Amino acid sequence: MRPTDVLKPGSTIGILGGGQLGRMLALAAARLGLHCHIYSPEKDSGAFEVARAFTRADYEDEAALAKFAAAVDVITYEFENIPAATAAFLSKRKPVHPNPKVLETTQDRLVEKNFISALKIPVAPYAPVHSAAQLANGIEKLGLPAVLKTTTMGYDGKGQIKIMPGDDANAAWRSLKNKPCVLEGFVNFQREVSVIAARSADGKVECFEVTENDHQNHILKTSTVPAKVTDETAKEAERIAAKIAKALDYVGVLGVEMFVVKVKGKQALMVNEIAPRVHNSGHWTLDGATVSQFEQHIRAVAGWPLAKPLRLGRKVQMTNLIGDEVHDLAPWLTLPGTSLHLYGKPDARAGRKMGHVTRVWPAK
Amino acid sequence: MRPTDVLKPGSTIGILGGGQLGRMLALAAARLGLHCHIYSPEKDSGAFEVARAFTRADYEDEAALAKFAAAVDVITYEFENIPAATAAFLSKRKPVHPNPKVLETTQDRLVEKNFISALKIPVAPYAPVHSAAQLANGIEKLGLPAVLKTTTMGYDGKGQIKIMPGDDANAAWRSLKNKPCVLEGFVNFQREVSVIAARSADGKVECFEVTENDHQNHILKTSTVPAKVTDETAKEAERIAAKIAKALDYVGVLGVEMFVVKVKGKQALMVNEIAPRVHNSGHWTLDGATVSQFEQHIRAVAGWPLAKPLRLGRKVQMTNLIGDEVHDLAPWLTLPGTSLHLYGKPDARAGRKMGHVTRVWPAK
């Protein structure tokens, strides 16, 4: 981004995707006096109602994309499965942040893991699976249990299957339609953590503090700060996130999920996954920090300086409201220090992220 | 409000007025999964772009008002100068909170001061001015300097004139077109404070802590917590705000401005003014408390329980950005712990509130 690309208040940010992440980005942009234009193929996109304008059209609709690009000053996205052709089409017309090459890296688990490995950053053990022979080799190398995941399009536990000792590995692969896969070895981790990092157009990086995450049924359930990691581990986690952001020439917010493991009696880190966007494990920053991940992302894509995030409270915990948990709000509404966020989704389907709550324990 | 009037997420709140207060109310409602429909006669209303729907029409347009009422579940307002007929028309169709009788009391400075006095709450000294004789009597009673204010429609220093010793008082009144006025005696205050109180449909009250306010050119410049008042004064201020809210059978957030004076060596309070709405001196709660005044207001009008507000940080200060101060944002963007809020107004006219910043000093 050139210095001339610093957006003035009143400029318009185009956002691809209209789910809760787009919605919370739009709310953050509005606070800063920036308009948003949401592009999403889905009706009832929760982001539509909090943006100045929206386009409901498919990602392949070039006429709609061209009109969208003409109406905005800069373009960003709320999820990583934007078709490559869409990103390429748009980036010829307006700046797209993070740059579309990031999508090429992160849309494919294997490309992503190879990319991180090449940076000499430890990655959870993995093996490519493009053939039955590779599957057998992978199991030989990583042992069982292991998880077989399609290289593309998986999230929240979709597109993956666990292989236990004695299971028919080939049958497992067939259940994923023999798509290109990655086999991920079992990691005996102490805890799961993530770092939400923001990188500005001029290359500065600000990390939110390391967050500890708990999953239920492959879906994030809680994120808590401070995480139970040593200062050394926390610093290393931030260093890893910053290194990845720099290597991707990243502008915006990214989430890096990591495992904390014990190696020779000491904590060590292994990267699990990169999310090239604001991330569920950073939702606590809306209420528990002096700047949110959403505002940091908007600042970065607008060419504005990043804020230095400071935690508010001695402890902060975010809990996702999944499926029909959203129907039982009463206890949250009166719990001291607790903020409710609902995403405006009409149907509380099982496994669907409907909202979240954040509890902040103020410092004494 | 009956228990059946507890709104479900997905319900729609109608808001009269589309300025920054309506805008911040709409942003708070969106977080809670409630839709907003803004009604405002002004084009470029900043609230339009963050609400699911808006109506641009005059407050006298009964067809538009009827359609608006039919489209929403409950109605509230962001400012006190809603025409009485508009409020009456709407309240026959949908619940209006705070109730329209509140407007009758607060739209007229004299009615308001008489109302507060009748509650045995100290009010800054005042006298009615409907005739030259009353003006002379008022000056006799209160002394000079004093401020002559029209009983209706004044705000931010508009509709008022200061009378100094030796001034031609009748000429001053003529400059206000001899409208009905209130003469306000000079109060030698230690400081100006306010209490932002929320009252729920079931009569519970939650106050934000007393806020200390500084004005420049009759416009609020900064609000700071904690205020420099004794614990006793703080408790008394909250007691006064709660008493006023109860007497008005109030549902929603109201601001009560008070002077802290020294009487016989001790701090005492005098009420200056009531604002039957969210209030500029409560903007700090967006970043400096576990719940904002905007969310409290939405909770109240939705029939939801209020949250217990806890301060975040050892000190919080809100600074208004007035007129072209909005063009010098760079220092605020990098000041640690500082959040920027812009209201999306196109013209930075002199004296116009364009945005605000809040600085939070986190506790150690």
XYZ file of C-alpha atoms in Angstrom:
728
model
C 0.000 0.000 0.000
C 1.381 3.378 -0.949
C 1.177 6.309 1.491
C -1.418 7.815 -0.830
C -3.641 4.873 -0.011
C -4.325 6.071 3.530
C -8.107 6.247 3.613
C -9.882 9.321 4.911
C -12.899 8.999 7.213
C -15.912 8.679 4.933
C -14.117 6.234 2.630
C -15.635 2.846 1.880
C -14.203 -0.556 2.693
C -15.498 -3.477 0.663
C -15.801 -6.737 2.595
C -16.173 -10.119 0.923
C -18.381 -12.310 3.100
C -21.336 -11.345 5.254
C -21.140 -13.594 8.319
C -20.392 -12.613 11.880
C -16.793 -11.697 11.110
C -17.890 -9.319 8.361
C -20.553 -7.975 10.678
C -18.101 -7.236 13.474
C -15.651 -5.706 10.982
C -18.437 -3.421 9.734
C -19.333 -2.377 13.278
C -15.673 -1.549 13.949
C -15.415 0.436 10.721
C -18.549 2.437 11.552
C -17.035 3.504 14.881
C -14.072 4.879 12.944
C -16.276 6.828 10.527
C -15.563 4.455 7.639
C -18.366 3.073 5.492
C -18.654 -0.581 4.549
C -20.008 -2.336 1.503
C -20.620 -6.054 2.075
C -20.463 -8.572 -0.784
C -22.044 -11.928 -0.048
C -23.990 -14.544 -1.965
C -26.092 -15.424 1.076
C -29.404 -13.847 1.889
C -29.840 -13.003 5.560
C -26.140 -12.180 5.788
C -25.815 -10.699 9.266
C -23.400 -8.036 8.056
C -25.836 -6.480 5.573
C -27.813 -4.597 8.206
C -24.865 -2.771 9.748
C -23.227 -1.631 6.515
C -24.033 1.362 4.381
C -24.397 -0.817 1.279
C -24.442 -4.453 0.301
C -24.362 -6.581 -2.818
C -25.953 -9.992 -2.800
C -24.351 -11.877 -5.678
C -22.230 -14.932 -6.403
C -18.450 -14.762 -6.277
C -18.407 -15.668 -9.975
C -20.661 -12.777 -11.042
C -18.137 -10.512 -12.774
C -20.606 -7.706 -13.475
C -21.533 -7.529 -9.793
C -17.865 -7.766 -8.769
C -16.885 -4.936 -11.113
C -19.659 -2.716 -9.759
C -18.645 -3.570 -6.196
C -14.995 -2.739 -6.900
C -16.002 0.596 -8.425
C -18.021 1.486 -5.316
C -15.279 0.905 -2.732
C -11.816 2.255 -1.937
C -10.188 -0.924 -0.679
C -11.264 -4.558 -0.410
C -10.805 -7.139 2.317
C -12.401 -10.468 3.224
C -13.769 -12.233 6.258
C -12.907 -15.798 5.239
C -10.205 -17.619 3.363
C -12.289 -19.576 0.869
C -12.786 -16.714 -1.557
C -12.279 -18.225 -5.033
C -8.825 -17.341 -6.364
C -10.359 -16.019 -9.599
C -12.568 -13.625 -7.608
C -9.609 -12.236 -5.691
C -7.580 -11.891 -8.892
C -10.435 -10.137 -10.690
C -10.906 -7.646 -7.860
C -7.236 -6.958 -7.251
C -6.883 -5.627 -10.792
C -9.440 -2.954 -9.859
C -8.807 -2.025 -6.229
C -6.234 -2.864 -3.525
C -7.103 -6.177 -1.863
C -5.774 -6.771 1.671
C -4.508 -9.231 2.716
C -2.983 -9.736 -0.742
C -4.524 -12.600 -2.762
C -1.298 -14.644 -2.669
C -2.087 -15.220 0.996
C -5.208 -17.087 -0.098
C -3.198 -19.399 -2.338
C -1.079 -20.344 0.661
C -3.834 -20.749 3.224
C -6.580 -22.345 1.128
C -4.565 -25.548 0.915
C -3.497 -27.212 4.164
C -0.514 -28.861 2.516
C 0.786 -25.693 0.869
C 0.316 -23.889 4.187
C 2.206 -26.458 6.232
C 5.036 -26.581 3.689
C 5.187 -22.782 3.760
C 5.475 -22.668 7.549
C 8.047 -25.457 7.600
C 10.144 -23.579 5.061
C 10.274 -20.674 7.549
C 11.918 -23.094 10.042
C 8.888 -22.810 12.289
C 7.853 -26.103 13.958
C 4.620 -27.509 12.514
C 2.535 -30.318 13.954
C 3.669 -33.550 12.212
C 1.964 -34.122 8.870
C 2.207 -36.091 5.658
C 0.677 -35.534 2.217
C -1.945 -38.039 1.045
C -2.508 -38.115 -2.702
C -2.388 -41.884 -3.051
C -2.937 -45.055 -1.044
C 0.830 -45.487 -0.919
C 1.311 -42.042 0.591
C -1.449 -42.788 3.109
C 0.338 -45.975 4.183
C 3.678 -44.135 4.361
C 2.100 -41.350 6.388
C 0.664 -43.783 8.922
C 4.022 -45.537 9.104
C 5.757 -42.213 9.815
C 3.204 -40.526 12.152
C 1.577 -43.517 13.819
C -2.058 -43.783 14.861
C -4.339 -42.252 15.982
C -4.050 -39.590 13.302
C -6.476 -37.262 11.549
C -6.999 -37.249 7.807
C -8.105 -33.862 6.475
C -8.942 -32.691 2.963
C -6.357 -30.146 1.866
C -9.085 -27.602 1.037
C -12.407 -26.277 2.323
C -12.490 -27.838 5.785
C -13.406 -25.926 8.932
C -15.019 -26.540 12.334
C -14.407 -30.287 12.025
C -15.819 -30.604 8.498
C -13.814 -32.529 5.867
C -11.881 -34.602 8.357
C -11.879 -38.068 9.872
C -9.966 -39.605 12.719
C -8.142 -42.882 12.066
C -7.667 -45.125 15.112
C -5.334 -48.116 15.416
C -6.996 -51.022 13.625
C -9.236 -48.808 11.444
C -9.378 -49.291 7.677
C -7.380 -46.217 6.608
C -8.349 -46.576 2.955
C -12.043 -46.649 3.882
C -11.516 -43.480 5.895
C -9.934 -41.808 2.861
C -12.816 -43.049 0.665
C -15.259 -41.352 3.065
C -13.492 -38.109 2.101
C -14.011 -39.101 -1.566
C -10.285 -39.790 -1.991
C -9.674 -36.066 -2.238
C -6.131 -34.769 -1.753
C -5.539 -34.904 1.965
C -3.079 -34.211 4.723
C -2.540 -36.745 7.454
C -1.941 -35.030 10.777
C -0.163 -36.920 13.539
C -1.562 -36.990 17.039
C -0.020 -34.217 19.131
C 0.090 -34.786 22.867
C -0.332 -31.087 23.661
C -0.549 -29.373 27.042
C -2.864 -26.748 25.661
C -4.025 -25.022 22.498
C -3.196 -21.350 22.099
C -3.398 -18.738 19.397
C -1.855 -15.432 18.554
C -3.876 -12.753 16.789
C -1.416 -10.502 15.003
C -2.009 -7.326 13.040
C 0.413 -6.066 10.420
C 0.120 -2.576 8.957
C 0.852 -1.465 5.423
C 4.230 -0.120 6.566
C 5.216 -3.467 8.060
C 4.648 -2.848 11.751
C 3.256 -5.724 13.781
C 1.129 -5.633 16.946
C 0.150 -8.906 18.583
C -2.671 -9.437 21.023
C -1.478 -11.487 23.929
C -1.448 -15.259 23.595
C -4.916 -16.714 24.083
C -5.692 -20.155 25.462
C -8.385 -22.048 23.570
C -10.645 -24.972 24.387
C -12.536 -26.862 21.740
C -15.639 -29.034 21.986
C -16.631 -31.232 19.044
C -13.919 -29.568 16.937
C -15.511 -26.142 17.520
C -13.940 -23.422 19.631
C -15.769 -23.216 22.944
C -13.760 -20.795 25.092
C -10.801 -18.467 24.728
C -9.094 -17.190 27.841
C -6.408 -14.651 28.663
C -3.956 -14.739 30.229
C -3.008 -18.135 28.802
C -1.171 -20.540 31.059
C 2.165 -20.314 29.272
C 5.563 -19.079 30.347
C 6.686 -15.574 29.365
C 9.256 -17.222 27.129
C 6.594 -19.260 25.327
C 4.381 -16.199 24.945
C 7.231 -14.237 23.360
C 8.080 -17.121 21.057
C 4.423 -17.407 19.974
C 4.360 -13.715 19.046
C 7.678 -14.031 17.232
C 6.268 -16.913 15.165
C 3.107 -14.992 14.258
C 5.117 -11.918 13.261
C 7.481 -14.023 11.150
C 4.569 -15.623 9.284
C 2.895 -12.237 8.738
C 6.091 -10.782 7.328
C 6.746 -13.764 5.067
C 3.227 -13.400 3.639
C 3.713 -9.624 3.166
C 0.514 -9.481 5.144
C -1.693 -6.420 5.702
C -4.477 -6.949 8.226
C -5.167 -9.338 11.080
C -4.287 -13.026 11.043
C -4.765 -15.794 13.560
C -2.102 -18.437 14.173
C -3.227 -21.527 16.082
C -0.515 -23.396 17.951
C -0.059 -26.360 20.258
C 1.923 -26.000 23.462
C 3.866 -29.233 23.966
C 6.400 -30.380 26.506
C 9.821 -31.156 25.038
C 12.560 -32.252 27.435
C 10.667 -30.743 30.353
C 10.211 -27.361 28.676
C 7.290 -25.731 26.862
C 7.627 -25.642 23.088
C 5.292 -24.558 20.294
C 4.033 -26.209 17.103
C 1.942 -24.313 14.597
C -1.356 -26.013 13.769
C -3.039 -23.629 11.348
C -3.098 -20.085 9.969
C -6.334 -18.138 9.514
C -5.812 -15.171 7.155
C -8.506 -13.083 8.800
C -9.915 -12.003 12.120
C -10.338 -15.129 14.207
C -12.863 -16.507 16.683
C -10.177 -16.763 19.364
C -9.727 -12.990 19.119
C -13.338 -12.083 19.902
C -12.405 -11.415 23.528
C -10.586 -8.290 22.368
C -13.931 -6.559 21.677
C -14.563 -6.226 25.397
C -11.283 -7.158 27.028
C -8.738 -4.949 25.267
C -8.312 -1.263 24.477
C -8.572 -2.091 20.775
C -10.338 -5.026 19.136
C -8.992 -7.354 16.460
C -11.728 -5.977 14.184
C -10.575 -2.398 14.598
C -6.933 -3.427 14.106
C -7.877 -5.122 10.834
C -9.824 -2.078 9.643
C -6.938 0.209 10.628
C -4.488 -1.960 8.683
C -6.510 -2.192 5.471
C -7.292 1.545 5.691
C -3.571 2.325 5.856
C -3.955 3.731 9.385
C -1.480 3.116 12.206
C -2.171 0.123 14.431
C -3.090 0.664 18.068
C -1.040 -0.907 20.829
C -3.442 -3.385 22.468
C -3.663 -3.339 26.253
C -5.706 -5.909 28.138
C -8.566 -4.649 30.328
C -9.134 -6.690 33.430
C -7.061 -9.296 35.177
C -8.752 -12.107 33.257
C -10.962 -12.273 30.177
C -12.898 -15.255 28.874
C -14.912 -15.567 25.681
C -17.480 -18.360 25.378
C -19.104 -19.239 22.053
C -22.868 -19.702 21.946
C -23.374 -22.658 19.646
C -26.672 -23.900 18.245
C -29.525 -23.685 20.699
C -27.315 -22.379 23.501
C -28.460 -19.059 22.092
C -31.909 -19.678 23.541
C -30.630 -19.565 27.107
C -29.344 -16.024 27.452
C -30.775 -15.070 30.817
C -27.833 -16.253 32.969
C -25.344 -14.348 30.798
C -27.338 -11.102 30.845
C -26.873 -10.609 34.563
C -23.425 -12.118 35.127
C -21.199 -9.230 36.274
C -18.739 -7.977 33.679
C -20.293 -10.019 30.890
C -21.071 -8.744 27.387
C -23.375 -10.497 24.952
C -22.865 -10.520 21.195
C -25.456 -12.056 18.891
C -24.855 -12.410 15.179
C -28.428 -11.962 13.954
C -28.675 -15.444 12.449
C -32.271 -16.615 12.048
C -31.786 -20.378 12.570
C -30.006 -21.881 15.559
C -28.811 -25.007 13.742
C -26.689 -27.525 15.658
C -23.009 -26.589 15.549
C -23.733 -23.097 14.254
C -21.969 -20.168 15.929
C -24.877 -17.938 16.957
C -23.086 -15.493 19.206
C -20.587 -15.214 22.003
C -20.227 -13.762 25.451
C -17.179 -12.184 27.001
C -16.596 -11.946 30.686
C -14.074 -9.443 31.992
C -12.864 -9.621 35.575
C -11.834 -6.012 36.293
C -8.533 -5.482 38.056
C -8.861 -4.481 41.665
C -44.088 -2.620 30.156
C -45.737 -5.970 30.683
C -43.639 -9.137 30.993
C -44.960 -10.117 27.570
C -43.169 -7.093 26.183
C -39.759 -8.644 26.681
C -38.326 -8.527 23.182
C -36.733 -11.586 21.623
C -33.490 -11.304 19.668
C -34.493 -10.491 16.105
C -37.085 -7.933 17.243
C -36.958 -4.377 15.967
C -36.443 -1.205 17.975
C -37.641 2.022 16.389
C -35.475 5.052 17.159
C -36.626 8.630 16.614
C -33.634 10.718 15.588
C -30.646 9.753 13.487
C -27.696 11.606 14.996
C -24.721 10.172 16.830
C -26.802 9.065 19.798
C -29.162 7.101 17.551
C -26.152 5.736 15.732
C -24.497 4.473 18.901
C -27.810 3.054 20.118
C -28.152 1.167 16.839
C -24.618 -0.201 17.124
C -25.372 -1.400 20.660
C -28.630 -3.017 19.545
C -26.895 -4.838 16.685
C -24.436 -6.405 19.129
C -27.404 -7.780 21.047
C -29.017 -9.252 17.943
C -31.773 -6.631 17.857
C -32.640 -4.795 14.673
C -33.118 -1.045 14.475
C -35.336 1.153 12.361
C -34.283 4.825 12.424
C -36.793 7.625 11.849
C -35.281 10.988 11.022
C -36.156 13.959 8.851
C -32.510 14.641 8.043
C -30.695 13.233 5.075
C -27.190 12.016 5.842
C -28.367 10.892 9.286
C -25.383 9.008 10.641
C -27.574 6.307 12.150
C -29.127 5.240 8.844
C -26.121 3.243 7.712
C -25.891 1.033 10.785
C -29.572 0.132 11.033
C -31.521 -2.534 9.201
C -34.092 0.027 8.026
C -34.678 3.747 8.071
C -37.445 6.212 7.288
C -36.591 9.705 6.206
C -39.683 11.789 6.905
C -40.871 14.721 8.988
C -42.129 14.237 12.534
C -45.505 15.559 11.386
C -45.918 12.991 8.584
C -48.608 10.744 10.056
C -48.598 8.256 7.196
C -44.860 7.728 7.613
C -45.197 7.556 11.397
C -47.960 4.932 11.168
C -45.880 2.813 8.799
C -42.874 3.165 11.086
C -44.900 2.126 14.142
C -46.226 -0.906 12.280
C -42.686 -2.001 11.382
C -41.225 -1.959 14.899
C -41.836 -3.654 18.257
C -40.995 -0.767 20.569
C -40.057 2.885 20.082
C -37.482 5.090 21.758
C -35.816 8.405 20.975
C -32.369 9.923 20.980
C -33.322 13.495 21.820
C -35.902 15.331 23.879
C -37.311 17.697 21.300
C -39.616 15.175 19.654
C -42.907 17.032 19.092
C -45.471 16.049 21.739
C -48.012 15.223 19.032
C -45.570 12.796 17.401
C -44.960 10.967 20.658
C -48.695 10.832 21.385
C -49.496 9.531 17.900
C -46.882 6.784 18.166
C -47.687 5.740 21.725
C -51.205 4.794 20.661
C -49.636 2.259 18.301
C -46.561 0.866 20.062
C -44.910 1.183 23.475
C -42.786 4.331 23.629
C -39.921 4.385 26.176
C -39.217 6.601 28.013
C -42.951 7.401 28.254
C -44.040 10.596 26.453
C -44.956 12.355 29.706
C -41.210 12.536 30.333
C -40.946 14.756 27.255
C -43.558 17.167 28.604
C -41.463 17.582 31.721
C -38.056 17.902 30.116
C -38.897 19.938 27.014
C -39.542 22.982 29.178
C -36.775 24.183 31.505
C -39.245 25.765 33.881
C -41.504 22.709 34.145
C -38.400 20.578 34.676
C -36.972 22.756 37.442
C -40.351 22.945 39.194
C -40.645 19.152 38.932
C -37.223 18.585 40.501
C -37.874 21.143 43.244
C -41.140 19.400 44.069
C -39.113 16.237 44.735
C -37.191 18.200 47.402
C -34.029 17.898 45.342
C -31.853 21.039 45.347
C -31.911 22.845 42.019
C -29.602 25.634 40.912
C -31.380 28.954 41.718
C -33.830 30.051 39.017
C -36.739 32.354 38.344
C -39.429 32.339 35.639
C -39.369 35.149 33.085
C -42.638 35.724 31.264
C -42.701 39.477 31.681
C -40.377 42.428 32.216
C -41.595 42.560 35.818
C -40.636 38.915 36.387
C -37.256 39.577 34.806
C -36.627 42.458 37.184
C -37.816 40.386 40.152
C -35.608 37.488 39.102
C -32.540 39.699 38.914
C -33.430 41.166 42.284
C -33.657 37.676 43.776
C -30.711 35.940 42.052
C -28.346 38.833 41.458
C -26.009 39.240 38.503
C -24.303 37.772 36.605
C -27.100 35.408 35.609
C -28.045 33.496 32.470
C -31.328 33.956 30.677
C -32.437 30.849 28.790
C -35.489 30.164 26.645
C -37.648 27.561 28.363
C -37.669 25.367 25.254
C -35.367 24.170 22.457
C -31.990 25.306 23.779
C -28.871 23.128 23.800
C -25.076 23.502 23.563
C -25.303 27.184 24.466
C -28.046 28.012 21.962
C -31.067 30.046 23.128
C -29.288 31.660 26.040
C -27.591 34.909 26.957
C -25.501 35.969 29.931
C -26.500 39.150 31.761
C -23.666 40.984 33.500
C -23.988 43.724 36.117
C -24.839 46.960 34.276
C -26.222 45.171 31.188
C -29.628 46.118 29.784
C -31.601 43.048 30.905
C -34.631 43.880 28.750
C -32.418 44.140 25.672
C -30.989 40.735 26.511
C -34.487 39.291 26.709
C -35.406 40.999 23.409
C -32.428 39.230 21.784
C -34.217 35.997 22.739
C -37.348 37.425 21.076
C -39.058 37.886 24.472
C -39.795 34.169 24.532
C -40.728 32.551 27.843
C -37.467 32.187 29.712
C -35.843 30.993 32.883
C -33.294 33.152 34.623
C -30.567 31.029 36.159
C -28.508 32.427 38.989
C -24.742 32.212 38.929
C -23.574 29.108 40.762
C -20.100 29.219 42.229
C -19.508 25.514 41.705
C -16.426 23.443 42.495
C -17.087 21.185 39.562
C -19.743 19.927 37.173
C -20.698 16.275 37.376
C -23.362 14.010 35.952
C -24.941 10.701 36.720
C -26.074 8.423 33.919
C -28.798 6.197 35.315
C -30.652 3.324 33.702
C -34.069 2.178 34.891
C -35.607 -1.070 33.703
C -39.260 -1.816 33.026
C -39.506 -3.546 36.399
C -38.207 -0.482 38.234
C -34.616 -1.481 38.937
C -32.004 1.241 38.672
C -28.310 0.951 37.801
C -26.162 4.078 37.834
C -22.846 4.560 36.145
C -20.411 6.155 38.512
C -20.434 9.923 38.835
C -18.608 11.579 35.963
C -16.773 14.897 36.106
C -17.412 17.214 33.164
C -15.601 20.182 31.675
C -17.240 22.511 29.210
C -15.714 24.871 26.664
C -17.916 27.477 24.958
C -20.997 25.856 26.540
C -20.161 22.523 24.881
C -18.979 19.463 26.780
C -15.250 19.026 26.203
C -14.172 16.216 28.539
C -15.758 13.715 30.894
C -13.569 11.962 33.433
C -13.981 9.131 35.932
C -13.409 8.846 38.761
C -14.805 12.308 39.538
C -13.156 14.289 42.316
C -16.039 13.988 44.748
C -16.353 12.371 48.152
C -17.947 8.929 48.459
C -20.828 10.611 50.254
C -21.385 13.055 47.389
C -21.195 10.234 44.848
C -23.844 8.248 46.719
C -26.063 11.302 47.025
C -25.729 11.990 43.281
C -26.863 8.461 42.484
C -29.715 8.723 44.960
C -30.899 11.924 43.255
C -30.751 10.371 39.780
C -32.657 7.288 40.940
C -35.301 9.436 42.631
C -35.856 11.468 39.467
C -36.032 8.312 37.328
C -38.619 6.780 39.637
C -40.722 9.950 39.787
C -40.800 10.032 35.983
C -41.735 6.315 35.827
C -38.748 6.186 33.534
C -37.677 3.264 31.336
C -34.300 3.724 29.683
C -31.191 5.802 30.312
C -31.258 9.388 31.541
C -28.516 11.866 32.311
C -28.697 14.214 35.282
C -26.281 17.145 35.280
C -25.363 18.564 38.662
C -23.140 21.189 40.226
C -20.900 20.319 43.148
C -20.874 23.305 45.500
C -19.318 23.938 48.877
C -21.844 24.607 51.633
C -20.517 25.188 55.157
C -17.238 23.518 54.227
C -18.901 20.383 52.830
C -19.691 19.217 49.294
C -23.335 19.547 48.285
C -25.169 18.982 45.002
C -27.555 21.069 42.912
C -29.278 19.656 39.865
C -28.731 21.690 36.721
C -30.558 19.752 34.014
C -32.112 16.403 33.077
C -31.526 14.786 29.692
C -34.143 12.082 29.023
C -31.822 10.043 26.846
C -28.312 8.717 26.566
C -25.973 11.590 27.267
C -22.668 12.879 25.960
C -21.110 12.607 29.417
C -21.798 8.847 29.311
C -19.846 8.155 26.121
C -16.853 7.003 28.167
C -18.844 3.891 29.103
C -18.423 2.529 25.556
C -14.767 1.823 26.231
C -14.363 2.304 29.964
C -17.077 0.109 31.457
C -18.260 -3.479 31.142
C -21.541 -2.220 29.701
C -22.195 1.023 27.826
C -24.987 3.522 28.422
C -26.220 2.648 24.929
C -26.531 -1.047 25.733
C -28.226 -0.253 29.056
C -30.790 1.876 27.231
C -31.451 -0.844 24.664
C -31.738 -3.461 27.422
C -34.261 -1.284 29.265
C -36.496 -0.512 26.301
C -36.317 -4.172 25.216
C -37.554 -5.258 28.640
C -34.249 -7.026 29.348
C -32.473 -6.940 32.698
C -29.918 -4.191 33.179
C -26.263 -5.071 33.542
C -24.282 -4.016 36.593
C -21.714 -1.552 35.230
C -18.114 -2.017 36.318
C -15.426 0.476 35.398
C -12.467 -0.778 33.360
C -9.206 0.916 34.144
C -8.113 3.137 36.983
C -9.071 6.270 35.062
C -11.133 6.962 31.952
C -11.395 10.229 30.027
C -13.623 11.069 27.090
C -12.766 14.061 24.906
C -15.201 15.447 22.340
C -13.907 16.219 18.865
C -15.626 19.452 17.908
C -15.650 21.105 14.493
C -12.346 20.834 12.672
C -10.647 19.040 15.548
C -11.805 16.001 13.616
C -9.166 16.729 10.988
C -6.315 16.102 13.411
C -6.757 12.459 14.321
C -3.183 11.233 14.062
C -2.169 11.934 17.682
C -5.229 10.082 19.026
C -4.719 7.036 16.806
C -1.473 6.071 18.487
C -2.063 7.238 22.069
C -2.020 4.057 24.198
C -5.420 2.922 25.444
C -7.296 5.395 23.251
C -10.376 4.598 21.151
C -11.674 6.798 18.371
C -15.346 7.219 17.534
C -16.434 9.205 14.489
C -20.074 9.938 13.787
C -19.970 9.928 9.997
C -20.994 13.570 9.615
C -19.979 15.045 6.278
C -19.348 18.693 7.343
C -17.091 19.698 10.212
C -18.962 22.902 11.046
C -17.746 25.004 13.989
C -19.235 23.792 17.267
C -20.479 20.538 15.731
C -19.783 17.308 17.619
C -17.959 15.215 15.026
C -16.728 12.378 17.205
C -15.039 11.593 20.469
C -12.074 9.718 21.857
C -11.866 7.737 25.049
C -8.662 7.035 26.854
C -8.549 4.204 29.366
C -5.641 3.864 31.759
C -5.640 0.136 32.546
C -5.236 -0.858 36.165
C -1.807 -2.243 36.993
